[in-house]
Amino acid sequence: MSTADLGLPEKEEREALPQKGGGGRRVGVPSTALFTDQYELTMLQAALKAGTAERRSVFEVFTRRLPDGRRYGVVAGTGRVLDAVENFRFDPGVIGFLRERDIVDEQTLKWLADYRFSGDIWGYPEGEVYFPGSPVMRVEGTFAECVLLETVILSILNHDSAIAAAASRMASAAGDRPLIEMGARRTHELAAVAASRAAYVGGFASTSDLAAGFRYGIPTVGTSAHAFTLLHDRERDAFRAQVDSMGRGTTLLVDTYDVAEAVRTAVEVAGPELGAVRIDSGDLLLVAHRVRQQLDELGATHTKIIVTSDLDEYAIASLAAAPVDAYGVGTRLVTGSGHPTCSMVYKLVARAESAAPGAALVPVAKKSSGGKTSIGGRKWAARRLDEYGVAEAEVVGTGAVPAELAERQLAIELIKGGDVVAREPLDVVRDRHVAARGNLPLSATQLSRGEPVIPTEYVTEYVNGRSGNRTGA
């Protein structure tokens, strides 16, 4: 069996497939301008009338808390955000829809027809980890051009980061055993493609979703389901047909009827060169041990075992001692393993005193009860390390960056003057996440419920209108 069957193509094979594992193909994307809420446009209309639309503004994306029990978050979807901003265009069809529904007035429609984001976007590089209060993305430009991007940016980052965080936990639990993303049938067809991409960022090796493979260059795998076995008069006939078609290195599904009989038949049909068997039901820990023993007794000592069946990080961890070679994960992955969103928000944190060029920025912040307060001012973020090079705090501040943290700043420039400057292959993003997670304290990978693995420390010039420091998100 080749490593490709487990979702890990050989190095030579990967090099023979241009852009595989992260480049993919630049697929034409329709306008993303209506991936928004109506109030973004009505705010624009009011701001245009009030003369405040052109005030320079700073918006930040952050979350006030991690999903309950999680110890770190994973930034994912950045590349998709860049595509969405590039394609945020109000073409004639979109303008016609807005006019027909009388969403905004003609002055606003005229402004929208010429819309092109011309500002700057900074953010944590994709694959990096984050914590409560981390300014994972900062959008700067006029109020008018920035406010329109709120919904589409949040919808992408909230979904993709949730999936990537679940994938990261599963990858930690799996160790060196590869993970196959198999959740396309458990979610919306377009969300499935995004979920596959996010899973790859979080550490999955491959996907069953061909659209994800086509669009993002993610390695794809798949052989057969129970329907193929049921189609034939005998299980042996189904195995023979698959082996004749795909070769002895294929993966045979052995739990349609009787597992022990199926394993025996599979080896008889394919010989000891059989690539792998897949188990999709039953007590996976017990069955995997029995199948491994049976394969070895039949001389198929190199035949791998792949397990599927509603796996999550906890089930994967419970199989650590089992003779399993790869895992296929679907439902729990594409739903964020119980946390399908990261609760990220997009808040105005600073705006100019006027629309005049060079007008000074004024920090602004929401003040309310119920845990929804925020801190005003454009933020920087850095990760402080201990003497062993392990992260010990996420430091978020406004104003000057302390000299000792200057080289540890996290945000990079993503869009400059409306032009994307930081598009990168998914393999780079995937490797970055492994490195970022590896720099966290060891307790980051524990699956038990816990607080964020490092605290967020605020060094701010404006906390409730006064300068000072504060620890905790």
CSV table of C-alpha atoms in Angstrom, one decimal:
chain,number,residue,atom,x,y,z
A,1,MET,CA,0.0,0.0,0.0
A,2,SER,CA,1.3,3.4,-0.9
A,3,THR,CA,1.2,6.3,1.6
A,4,ALA,CA,-1.1,8.0,-0.9
A,5,ASP,CA,-3.9,5.6,0.1
A,6,LEU,CA,-3.6,6.9,3.7
A,7,GLY,CA,-3.6,10.5,2.5
A,8,LEU,CA,0.1,11.1,2.3
A,9,PRO,CA,1.4,11.1,-1.2
A,10,GLU,CA,5.0,10.2,-1.8
A,11,LYS,CA,7.4,13.2,-2.1
A,12,GLU,CA,8.0,12.4,-5.8
A,13,GLU,CA,4.3,12.1,-6.5
A,14,ARG,CA,3.6,15.4,-4.8
A,15,GLU,CA,6.3,17.2,-6.8
A,16,ALA,CA,4.8,15.7,-10.0
A,17,LEU,CA,1.5,17.4,-9.3
A,18,PRO,CA,2.0,21.1,-9.6
A,19,GLN,CA,0.6,23.2,-6.7
A,20,LYS,CA,-0.7,20.1,-4.9
A,21,GLY,CA,-1.3,20.6,-1.2
A,22,GLY,CA,-1.9,24.3,-1.2
A,23,GLY,CA,-1.7,25.9,-4.6
A,24,GLY,CA,-4.7,24.5,-6.3
A,25,ARG,CA,-6.4,26.4,-9.1
A,26,ARG,CA,-7.5,30.0,-9.0
A,27,VAL,CA,-11.2,29.3,-9.6
A,28,GLY,CA,-13.3,32.2,-10.8
A,29,VAL,CA,-15.3,33.6,-7.8
A,30,PRO,CA,-18.5,35.5,-8.3
A,31,SER,CA,-19.1,38.7,-6.6
A,32,THR,CA,-19.0,38.4,-2.8
A,33,ALA,CA,-20.7,41.8,-2.3
A,34,LEU,CA,-24.0,40.3,-1.1
A,35,PHE,CA,-22.3,38.1,1.5
A,36,THR,CA,-23.3,40.8,3.9
A,37,ASP,CA,-26.0,42.0,6.2
A,38,GLN,CA,-28.4,44.8,5.0
A,39,TYR,CA,-27.4,47.1,7.9
A,40,GLU,CA,-23.9,47.4,6.5
A,41,LEU,CA,-25.4,49.1,3.4
A,42,THR,CA,-27.9,51.2,5.4
A,43,MET,CA,-25.1,52.4,7.7
A,44,LEU,CA,-23.1,53.4,4.6
A,45,GLN,CA,-26.0,55.3,3.2
A,46,ALA,CA,-26.4,57.3,6.5
A,47,ALA,CA,-22.7,57.9,6.8
A,48,LEU,CA,-22.6,59.3,3.2
A,49,LYS,CA,-25.4,61.7,4.0
A,50,ALA,CA,-23.8,62.7,7.3
A,51,GLY,CA,-20.4,63.3,5.7
A,52,THR,CA,-18.7,60.8,8.0
A,53,ALA,CA,-18.2,57.9,5.4
A,54,GLU,CA,-14.7,59.0,4.5
A,55,ARG,CA,-13.4,59.2,8.0
A,56,ARG,CA,-10.3,57.0,8.3
A,57,SER,CA,-11.2,54.0,10.5
A,58,VAL,CA,-9.7,51.0,12.1
A,59,PHE,CA,-11.7,47.8,12.6
A,60,GLU,CA,-10.4,44.7,14.5
A,61,VAL,CA,-11.4,41.1,14.5
A,62,PHE,CA,-11.1,39.3,17.9
A,63,THR,CA,-12.9,37.0,20.2
A,64,ARG,CA,-13.6,37.7,23.8
A,65,ARG,CA,-13.4,34.0,24.8
A,66,LEU,CA,-12.5,30.7,23.4
A,67,PRO,CA,-15.1,28.0,23.0
A,68,ASP,CA,-15.8,26.4,26.4
A,69,GLY,CA,-13.0,24.2,27.5
A,70,ARG,CA,-10.7,25.0,24.6
A,71,ARG,CA,-7.1,25.9,25.3
A,72,TYR,CA,-6.1,27.7,22.1
A,73,GLY,CA,-7.6,28.8,18.8
A,74,VAL,CA,-6.4,28.4,15.2
A,75,VAL,CA,-6.5,31.2,12.6
A,76,ALA,CA,-7.9,29.8,9.4
A,77,GLY,CA,-9.6,31.2,6.4
A,78,THR,CA,-7.2,34.1,5.8
A,79,GLY,CA,-6.6,33.1,2.3
A,80,ARG,CA,-10.3,32.9,1.6
A,81,VAL,CA,-10.7,36.4,3.1
A,82,LEU,CA,-8.2,37.8,0.7
A,83,ASP,CA,-10.1,36.2,-2.2
A,84,ALA,CA,-13.4,37.6,-0.9
A,85,VAL,CA,-12.1,41.1,-0.6
A,86,GLU,CA,-10.7,41.0,-4.1
A,87,ASN,CA,-14.1,39.9,-5.4
A,88,PHE,CA,-16.2,42.3,-3.3
A,89,ARG,CA,-17.7,44.1,-6.3
A,90,PHE,CA,-21.1,45.5,-6.9
A,91,ASP,CA,-21.7,44.4,-10.5
A,92,PRO,CA,-24.8,45.5,-12.5
A,93,GLY,CA,-26.8,42.5,-11.4
A,94,VAL,CA,-26.1,43.2,-7.7
A,95,ILE,CA,-26.9,46.9,-8.1
A,96,GLY,CA,-30.1,46.0,-9.9
A,97,PHE,CA,-31.1,43.7,-7.0
A,98,LEU,CA,-30.4,46.5,-4.5
A,99,ARG,CA,-32.4,49.0,-6.5
A,100,GLU,CA,-35.3,46.6,-7.0
A,101,ARG,CA,-35.6,46.0,-3.3
A,102,ASP,CA,-35.1,49.7,-2.5
A,103,ILE,CA,-32.3,48.7,0.0
A,104,VAL,CA,-30.4,52.0,-0.4
A,105,ASP,CA,-30.9,55.2,-2.3
A,106,GLU,CA,-29.4,56.1,-5.7
A,107,GLN,CA,-26.5,58.1,-4.3
A,108,THR,CA,-25.4,55.1,-2.4
A,109,LEU,CA,-25.9,52.8,-5.4
A,110,LYS,CA,-23.7,55.0,-7.4
A,111,TRP,CA,-21.0,54.9,-4.7
A,112,LEU,CA,-21.3,51.1,-4.5
A,113,ALA,CA,-21.0,50.6,-8.3
A,114,ASP,CA,-17.4,52.0,-8.1
A,115,TYR,CA,-16.5,50.2,-4.9
A,116,ARG,CA,-13.0,48.8,-4.6
A,117,PHE,CA,-11.4,48.2,-1.2
A,118,SER,CA,-8.3,50.5,-1.2
A,119,GLY,CA,-7.2,50.2,2.4
A,120,ASP,CA,-4.9,48.0,4.3
A,121,ILE,CA,-5.4,44.7,6.2
A,122,TRP,CA,-3.1,43.2,8.7
A,123,GLY,CA,-3.5,40.0,10.6
A,124,TYR,CA,-2.1,37.0,12.3
A,125,PRO,CA,-0.6,34.7,9.5
A,126,GLU,CA,-2.9,31.8,8.7
A,127,GLY,CA,-2.2,28.8,10.8
A,128,GLU,CA,-1.0,30.8,13.8
A,129,VAL,CA,-2.7,30.2,17.1
A,130,TYR,CA,-4.7,32.9,19.0
A,131,PHE,CA,-6.3,33.6,22.4
A,132,PRO,CA,-9.0,35.7,23.9
A,133,GLY,CA,-8.5,39.3,22.8
A,134,SER,CA,-5.9,38.5,20.1
A,135,PRO,CA,-6.4,41.1,17.3
A,136,VAL,CA,-6.4,38.3,14.6
A,137,MET,CA,-7.2,40.8,11.8
A,138,ARG,CA,-7.1,44.6,11.5
A,139,VAL,CA,-8.9,46.4,8.6
A,140,GLU,CA,-8.0,50.0,7.9
A,141,GLY,CA,-9.4,52.5,5.4
A,142,THR,CA,-12.4,54.8,5.2
A,143,PHE,CA,-15.4,53.9,7.3
A,144,ALA,CA,-17.4,53.3,4.2
A,145,GLU,CA,-15.0,50.8,2.6
A,146,CYS,CA,-14.3,48.9,5.8
A,147,VAL,CA,-17.7,48.6,7.3
A,148,LEU,CA,-19.0,46.7,4.2
A,149,LEU,CA,-16.5,43.9,4.8
A,150,GLU,CA,-17.6,43.0,8.3
A,151,THR,CA,-20.0,40.1,7.6
A,152,VAL,CA,-18.0,38.3,4.9
A,153,ILE,CA,-14.8,38.5,7.0
A,154,LEU,CA,-16.5,37.2,10.1
A,155,SER,CA,-18.4,34.4,8.3
A,156,ILE,CA,-15.2,33.1,6.8
A,157,LEU,CA,-13.0,33.4,9.9
A,158,ASN,CA,-15.6,32.1,12.4
A,159,HIS,CA,-16.3,29.0,10.3
A,160,ASP,CA,-12.8,28.1,9.1
A,161,SER,CA,-11.1,28.8,12.5
A,162,ALA,CA,-13.6,26.6,14.3
A,163,ILE,CA,-13.0,23.7,11.9
A,164,ALA,CA,-9.2,24.2,12.0
A,165,ALA,CA,-9.2,24.2,15.8
A,166,ALA,CA,-11.1,20.9,15.9
A,167,ALA,CA,-8.8,19.5,13.3
A,168,SER,CA,-5.8,20.6,15.3
A,169,ARG,CA,-7.0,18.8,18.4
A,170,MET,CA,-7.7,15.7,16.3
A,171,ALA,CA,-4.2,15.9,14.8
A,172,SER,CA,-2.7,16.1,18.2
A,173,ALA,CA,-4.6,13.1,19.4
A,174,ALA,CA,-3.7,11.2,16.2
A,175,GLY,CA,0.1,11.8,16.6
A,176,ASP,CA,1.9,10.5,13.5
A,177,ARG,CA,-1.1,8.7,12.1
A,178,PRO,CA,-2.7,10.6,9.1
A,179,LEU,CA,-6.2,11.9,9.1
A,180,ILE,CA,-8.6,11.9,6.2
A,181,GLU,CA,-11.4,14.5,6.0
A,182,MET,CA,-14.7,12.9,5.0
A,183,GLY,CA,-17.4,15.3,6.0
A,184,ALA,CA,-18.7,16.7,2.7
A,185,ARG,CA,-22.1,14.8,3.1
A,186,ARG,CA,-22.6,16.2,6.6
A,187,THR,CA,-22.7,19.9,5.8
A,188,HIS,CA,-23.6,22.4,3.1
A,189,GLU,CA,-21.9,21.7,-0.2
A,190,LEU,CA,-20.0,24.9,-0.3
A,191,ALA,CA,-19.2,24.8,3.4
A,192,ALA,CA,-17.7,21.4,2.8
A,193,VAL,CA,-15.0,22.8,0.6
A,194,ALA,CA,-14.1,25.4,3.1
A,195,ALA,CA,-14.1,22.9,5.9
A,196,SER,CA,-11.8,20.6,3.9
A,197,ARG,CA,-9.4,23.5,3.5
A,198,ALA,CA,-9.5,24.4,7.2
A,199,ALA,CA,-9.0,20.8,8.2
A,200,TYR,CA,-5.8,20.7,6.0
A,201,VAL,CA,-4.6,23.8,7.8
A,202,GLY,CA,-5.3,22.1,11.1
A,203,GLY,CA,-3.3,19.0,10.3
A,204,PHE,CA,-5.4,16.7,8.2
A,205,ALA,CA,-3.5,14.9,5.4
A,206,SER,CA,-6.2,14.5,2.7
A,207,THR,CA,-9.9,14.9,1.8
A,208,SER,CA,-12.6,12.8,0.1
A,209,ASP,CA,-14.0,16.0,-1.4
A,210,LEU,CA,-13.0,16.5,-5.0
A,211,ALA,CA,-14.1,20.1,-5.1
A,212,ALA,CA,-11.6,20.9,-2.3
A,213,GLY,CA,-8.9,19.0,-4.2
A,214,PHE,CA,-9.6,20.9,-7.4
A,215,ARG,CA,-9.8,24.3,-5.8
A,216,TYR,CA,-7.1,24.2,-3.2
A,217,GLY,CA,-4.8,21.4,-4.3
A,218,ILE,CA,-5.5,19.2,-1.2
A,219,PRO,CA,-4.6,15.5,-1.8
A,220,THR,CA,-7.8,13.5,-2.4
A,221,VAL,CA,-8.5,9.8,-1.5
A,222,GLY,CA,-11.3,7.3,-1.6
A,223,THR,CA,-12.2,3.8,-2.8
A,224,SER,CA,-15.6,2.3,-2.0
A,225,ALA,CA,-18.6,2.3,0.3
A,226,HIS,CA,-20.9,-0.4,1.5
A,227,ALA,CA,-23.2,0.1,-1.5
A,228,PHE,CA,-20.5,-1.3,-3.7
A,229,THR,CA,-20.3,-4.5,-1.7
A,230,LEU,CA,-24.1,-4.8,-1.6
A,231,LEU,CA,-24.3,-4.3,-5.3
A,232,HIS,CA,-22.6,-7.7,-5.9
A,233,ASP,CA,-24.0,-11.2,-5.3
A,234,ARG,CA,-21.0,-12.0,-3.0
A,235,GLU,CA,-18.6,-10.0,-1.0
A,236,ARG,CA,-15.8,-11.8,-2.8
A,237,ASP,CA,-17.1,-10.6,-6.1
A,238,ALA,CA,-17.1,-7.0,-4.9
A,239,PHE,CA,-13.5,-7.3,-3.6
A,240,ARG,CA,-12.4,-8.9,-6.8
A,241,ALA,CA,-14.0,-6.2,-8.9
A,242,GLN,CA,-12.3,-3.5,-6.8
A,243,VAL,CA,-8.9,-5.1,-6.9
A,244,ASP,CA,-9.1,-5.7,-10.6
A,245,SER,CA,-9.9,-2.1,-11.1
A,246,MET,CA,-7.6,-0.4,-8.6
A,247,GLY,CA,-4.9,-2.9,-7.9
A,248,ARG,CA,-3.8,-4.9,-4.9
A,249,GLY,CA,-2.8,-1.7,-3.0
A,250,THR,CA,-6.4,-0.6,-2.7
A,251,THR,CA,-8.4,-0.3,0.6
A,252,LEU,CA,-11.2,-2.8,1.1
A,253,LEU,CA,-14.2,-2.1,3.3
A,254,VAL,CA,-14.6,-5.2,5.6
A,255,ASP,CA,-17.5,-4.5,7.9
A,256,THR,CA,-20.5,-4.9,5.6
A,257,TYR,CA,-21.3,-8.4,6.9
A,258,ASP,CA,-18.9,-10.4,9.1
A,259,VAL,CA,-15.5,-8.7,9.6
A,260,ALA,CA,-13.4,-11.8,10.2
A,261,GLU,CA,-14.8,-13.5,7.1
A,262,ALA,CA,-14.3,-10.3,5.1
A,263,VAL,CA,-10.7,-10.0,6.1
A,264,ARG,CA,-10.0,-13.6,5.2
A,265,THR,CA,-11.7,-13.1,1.8
A,266,ALA,CA,-9.9,-9.8,1.2
A,267,VAL,CA,-6.5,-11.4,1.7
A,268,GLU,CA,-7.4,-14.3,-0.5
A,269,VAL,CA,-8.5,-12.0,-3.3
A,270,ALA,CA,-5.7,-9.4,-3.1
A,271,GLY,CA,-3.0,-11.5,-1.5
A,272,PRO,CA,-0.6,-10.2,1.2
A,273,GLU,CA,0.0,-7.1,-0.9
A,274,LEU,CA,-3.5,-5.8,0.1
A,275,GLY,CA,-3.0,-2.1,0.8
A,276,ALA,CA,-5.5,-1.6,3.6
A,277,VAL,CA,-8.8,-2.6,5.2
A,278,ARG,CA,-11.3,-0.1,6.5
A,279,ILE,CA,-13.5,-0.6,9.5
A,280,ASP,CA,-16.6,1.6,9.8
A,281,SER,CA,-18.6,0.2,12.7
A,282,GLY,CA,-18.5,-1.7,16.0
A,283,ASP,CA,-16.1,-1.5,18.9
A,284,LEU,CA,-13.2,-0.1,17.0
A,285,LEU,CA,-10.6,-0.7,19.7
A,286,LEU,CA,-11.5,-4.4,20.0
A,287,VAL,CA,-12.1,-5.0,16.3
A,288,ALA,CA,-8.8,-3.3,15.3
A,289,HIS,CA,-6.8,-5.6,17.5
A,290,ARG,CA,-8.6,-8.7,16.2
A,291,VAL,CA,-8.2,-7.6,12.5
A,292,ARG,CA,-4.5,-6.8,13.1
A,293,GLN,CA,-3.9,-10.3,14.5
A,294,GLN,CA,-5.8,-11.9,11.7
A,295,LEU,CA,-4.0,-10.0,9.0
A,296,ASP,CA,-0.6,-11.0,10.5
A,297,GLU,CA,-1.6,-14.6,10.7
A,298,LEU,CA,-2.7,-14.5,7.1
A,299,GLY,CA,0.7,-13.1,6.1
A,300,ALA,CA,-0.6,-9.6,5.3
A,301,THR,CA,1.7,-8.0,7.8
A,302,HIS,CA,2.0,-4.8,5.8
A,303,THR,CA,-1.7,-4.3,5.2
A,304,LYS,CA,-2.8,-1.1,7.0
A,305,ILE,CA,-6.0,-0.6,9.1
A,306,ILE,CA,-8.1,2.5,8.6
A,307,VAL,CA,-11.0,3.3,10.9
A,308,THR,CA,-13.9,5.6,10.4
A,309,SER,CA,-17.4,5.9,12.2
A,310,ASP,CA,-18.2,9.2,13.9
A,311,LEU,CA,-14.8,9.9,15.2
A,312,ASP,CA,-13.8,13.0,17.2
A,313,GLU,CA,-10.6,13.9,19.1
A,314,TYR,CA,-11.7,11.9,22.1
A,315,ALA,CA,-12.4,8.7,20.1
A,316,ILE,CA,-9.1,9.1,18.3
A,317,ALA,CA,-7.2,9.5,21.6
A,318,SER,CA,-8.9,6.3,22.9
A,319,LEU,CA,-7.5,4.4,19.9
A,320,ALA,CA,-3.9,5.5,20.5
A,321,ALA,CA,-2.9,2.0,21.7
A,322,ALA,CA,-4.8,0.3,18.9
A,323,PRO,CA,-3.1,-1.0,15.8
A,324,VAL,CA,-4.7,1.7,13.6
A,325,ASP,CA,-2.8,3.4,10.8
A,326,ALA,CA,-5.2,6.2,9.8
A,327,TYR,CA,-8.4,7.8,10.7
A,328,GLY,CA,-11.3,9.1,8.6
A,329,VAL,CA,-13.3,11.9,10.2
A,330,GLY,CA,-16.5,13.5,9.0
A,331,THR,CA,-19.5,14.9,11.0
A,332,ARG,CA,-17.6,15.9,14.2
A,333,LEU,CA,-14.9,17.7,12.1
A,334,VAL,CA,-17.1,19.8,9.9
A,335,THR,CA,-19.3,20.9,12.8
A,336,GLY,CA,-16.2,22.0,14.8
A,337,SER,CA,-16.5,19.1,17.2
A,338,GLY,CA,-19.3,20.7,19.1
A,339,HIS,CA,-18.1,24.3,18.5
A,340,PRO,CA,-19.1,25.4,15.0
A,341,THR,CA,-18.1,29.0,15.5
A,342,CYS,CA,-15.4,31.0,17.3
A,343,SER,CA,-17.6,33.9,18.2
A,344,MET,CA,-15.2,36.4,16.6
A,345,VAL,CA,-16.4,40.0,16.3
A,346,TYR,CA,-15.5,42.9,14.1
A,347,LYS,CA,-15.3,46.1,16.0
A,348,LEU,CA,-14.5,49.8,15.2
A,349,VAL,CA,-11.6,50.6,17.6
A,350,ALA,CA,-10.4,53.9,16.2
A,351,ARG,CA,-11.6,56.6,13.8
A,352,ALA,CA,-10.4,60.0,12.6
A,353,GLU,CA,-11.7,63.1,14.1
A,354,SER,CA,-12.9,64.3,10.7
A,355,ALA,CA,-12.7,63.3,7.0
A,356,ALA,CA,-9.8,65.7,6.5
A,357,PRO,CA,-6.6,64.1,5.2
A,358,GLY,CA,-4.2,63.5,8.1
A,359,ALA,CA,-6.9,63.9,10.8
A,360,ALA,CA,-5.8,62.3,14.1
A,361,LEU,CA,-7.2,58.9,15.1
A,362,VAL,CA,-9.4,58.7,18.2
A,363,PRO,CA,-9.7,55.4,20.1
A,364,VAL,CA,-13.4,54.3,20.4
A,365,ALA,CA,-14.9,51.4,22.2
A,366,LYS,CA,-18.3,49.9,23.1
A,367,LYS,CA,-19.2,50.3,26.8
A,368,SER,CA,-21.9,47.9,27.9
A,369,SER,CA,-22.8,45.3,30.5
A,370,GLY,CA,-22.9,41.6,29.8
A,371,GLY,CA,-19.3,41.0,28.9
A,372,LYS,CA,-19.4,42.8,25.6
A,373,THR,CA,-17.0,45.6,26.3
A,374,SER,CA,-14.0,46.2,24.1
A,375,ILE,CA,-10.8,48.2,24.3
A,376,GLY,CA,-10.3,51.1,22.0
A,377,GLY,CA,-7.2,51.9,19.9
A,378,ARG,CA,-5.3,50.2,17.2
A,379,LYS,CA,-3.6,47.1,18.7
A,380,TRP,CA,-0.4,45.4,18.3
A,381,ALA,CA,0.2,41.8,19.5
A,382,ALA,CA,3.2,39.9,20.5
A,383,ARG,CA,3.8,36.5,22.1
A,384,ARG,CA,6.2,36.5,25.1
A,385,LEU,CA,8.4,33.4,25.5
A,386,ASP,CA,10.0,32.0,28.6
A,387,GLU,CA,13.6,31.1,29.0
A,388,TYR,CA,13.0,27.8,27.2
A,389,GLY,CA,11.4,29.4,24.2
A,390,VAL,CA,7.9,28.3,25.2
A,391,ALA,CA,5.0,30.8,25.0
A,392,GLU,CA,4.0,32.3,28.3
A,393,ALA,CA,1.7,35.2,27.4
A,394,GLU,CA,-0.2,36.8,24.6
A,395,VAL,CA,0.6,40.5,25.0
A,396,VAL,CA,-1.8,42.9,23.3
A,397,GLY,CA,-1.3,46.7,23.5
A,398,THR,CA,-1.7,50.1,22.0
A,399,GLY,CA,0.9,52.7,21.5
A,400,ALA,CA,4.6,51.9,21.4
A,401,VAL,CA,5.7,48.3,21.3
A,402,PRO,CA,8.1,47.5,24.2
A,403,ALA,CA,11.6,46.9,22.8
A,404,GLU,CA,11.8,43.4,24.2
A,405,LEU,CA,8.7,42.4,22.2
A,406,ALA,CA,9.5,44.2,19.0
A,407,GLU,CA,10.7,41.0,17.3
A,408,ARG,CA,7.8,38.9,18.6
A,409,GLN,CA,5.0,40.8,16.9
A,410,LEU,CA,2.4,38.5,15.3
A,411,ALA,CA,0.6,40.5,12.7
A,412,ILE,CA,1.7,40.7,9.1
A,413,GLU,CA,0.5,42.8,6.2
A,414,LEU,CA,-2.0,41.0,4.1
A,415,ILE,CA,-3.4,43.8,1.9
A,416,LYS,CA,-1.7,47.0,1.1
A,417,GLY,CA,-3.5,49.8,-0.7
A,418,GLY,CA,-6.2,47.3,-1.8
A,419,ASP,CA,-3.7,44.9,-3.3
A,420,VAL,CA,-3.1,41.4,-1.8
A,421,VAL,CA,0.6,41.1,-0.7
A,422,ALA,CA,0.6,37.9,1.4
A,423,ARG,CA,-1.1,35.0,-0.5
A,424,GLU,CA,0.7,31.7,0.2
A,425,PRO,CA,0.4,28.0,-0.4
A,426,LEU,CA,-1.6,25.9,2.1
A,427,ASP,CA,1.4,23.7,2.8
A,428,VAL,CA,3.2,26.7,4.2
A,429,VAL,CA,0.2,27.5,6.4
A,430,ARG,CA,-0.1,23.9,7.5
A,431,ASP,CA,3.6,23.8,8.5
A,432,ARG,CA,3.2,27.2,10.3
A,433,HIS,CA,0.4,25.7,12.5
A,434,VAL,CA,2.5,22.7,13.5
A,435,ALA,CA,5.3,25.1,14.6
A,436,ALA,CA,2.9,27.5,16.4
A,437,ARG,CA,1.2,24.7,18.3
A,438,GLY,CA,4.6,23.2,19.1
A,439,ASN,CA,5.7,26.5,20.8
A,440,LEU,CA,2.8,26.3,23.3
A,441,PRO,CA,3.1,24.7,26.7
A,442,LEU,CA,2.6,20.9,26.6
A,443,SER,CA,-0.8,21.3,28.3
A,444,ALA,CA,-2.1,22.9,25.1
A,445,THR,CA,-2.8,19.5,23.6
A,446,GLN,CA,-4.6,18.0,26.6
A,447,LEU,CA,-8.2,17.1,25.7
A,448,SER,CA,-9.5,17.7,29.2
A,449,ARG,CA,-11.5,20.9,29.7
A,450,GLY,CA,-9.3,23.9,30.7
A,451,GLU,CA,-8.6,27.6,30.4
A,452,PRO,CA,-6.5,29.1,27.6
A,453,VAL,CA,-3.1,27.7,27.9
A,454,ILE,CA,-1.5,31.1,28.2
A,455,PRO,CA,-3.0,34.4,29.5
A,456,THR,CA,-3.7,37.5,27.5
A,457,GLU,CA,-2.0,40.6,29.0
A,458,TYR,CA,-3.1,44.1,27.9
A,459,VAL,CA,-0.7,47.0,27.8
A,460,THR,CA,-3.0,49.8,26.9
A,461,GLU,CA,-3.0,53.6,26.8
A,462,TYR,CA,-6.8,53.6,26.9
A,463,VAL,CA,-8.7,51.5,29.5
A,464,ASN,CA,-11.9,53.2,30.3
A,465,GLY,CA,-10.4,56.5,29.2
A,466,ARG,CA,-7.2,56.2,31.4
A,467,SER,CA,-3.8,54.7,30.6
A,468,GLY,CA,-2.8,51.5,32.4
A,469,ASN,CA,-2.1,47.8,32.2
A,470,ARG,CA,-4.5,44.9,32.6
A,471,THR,CA,-4.1,41.1,32.6
A,472,GLY,CA,-6.8,38.7,31.4
A,473,ALA,CA,-9.1,38.7,28.4
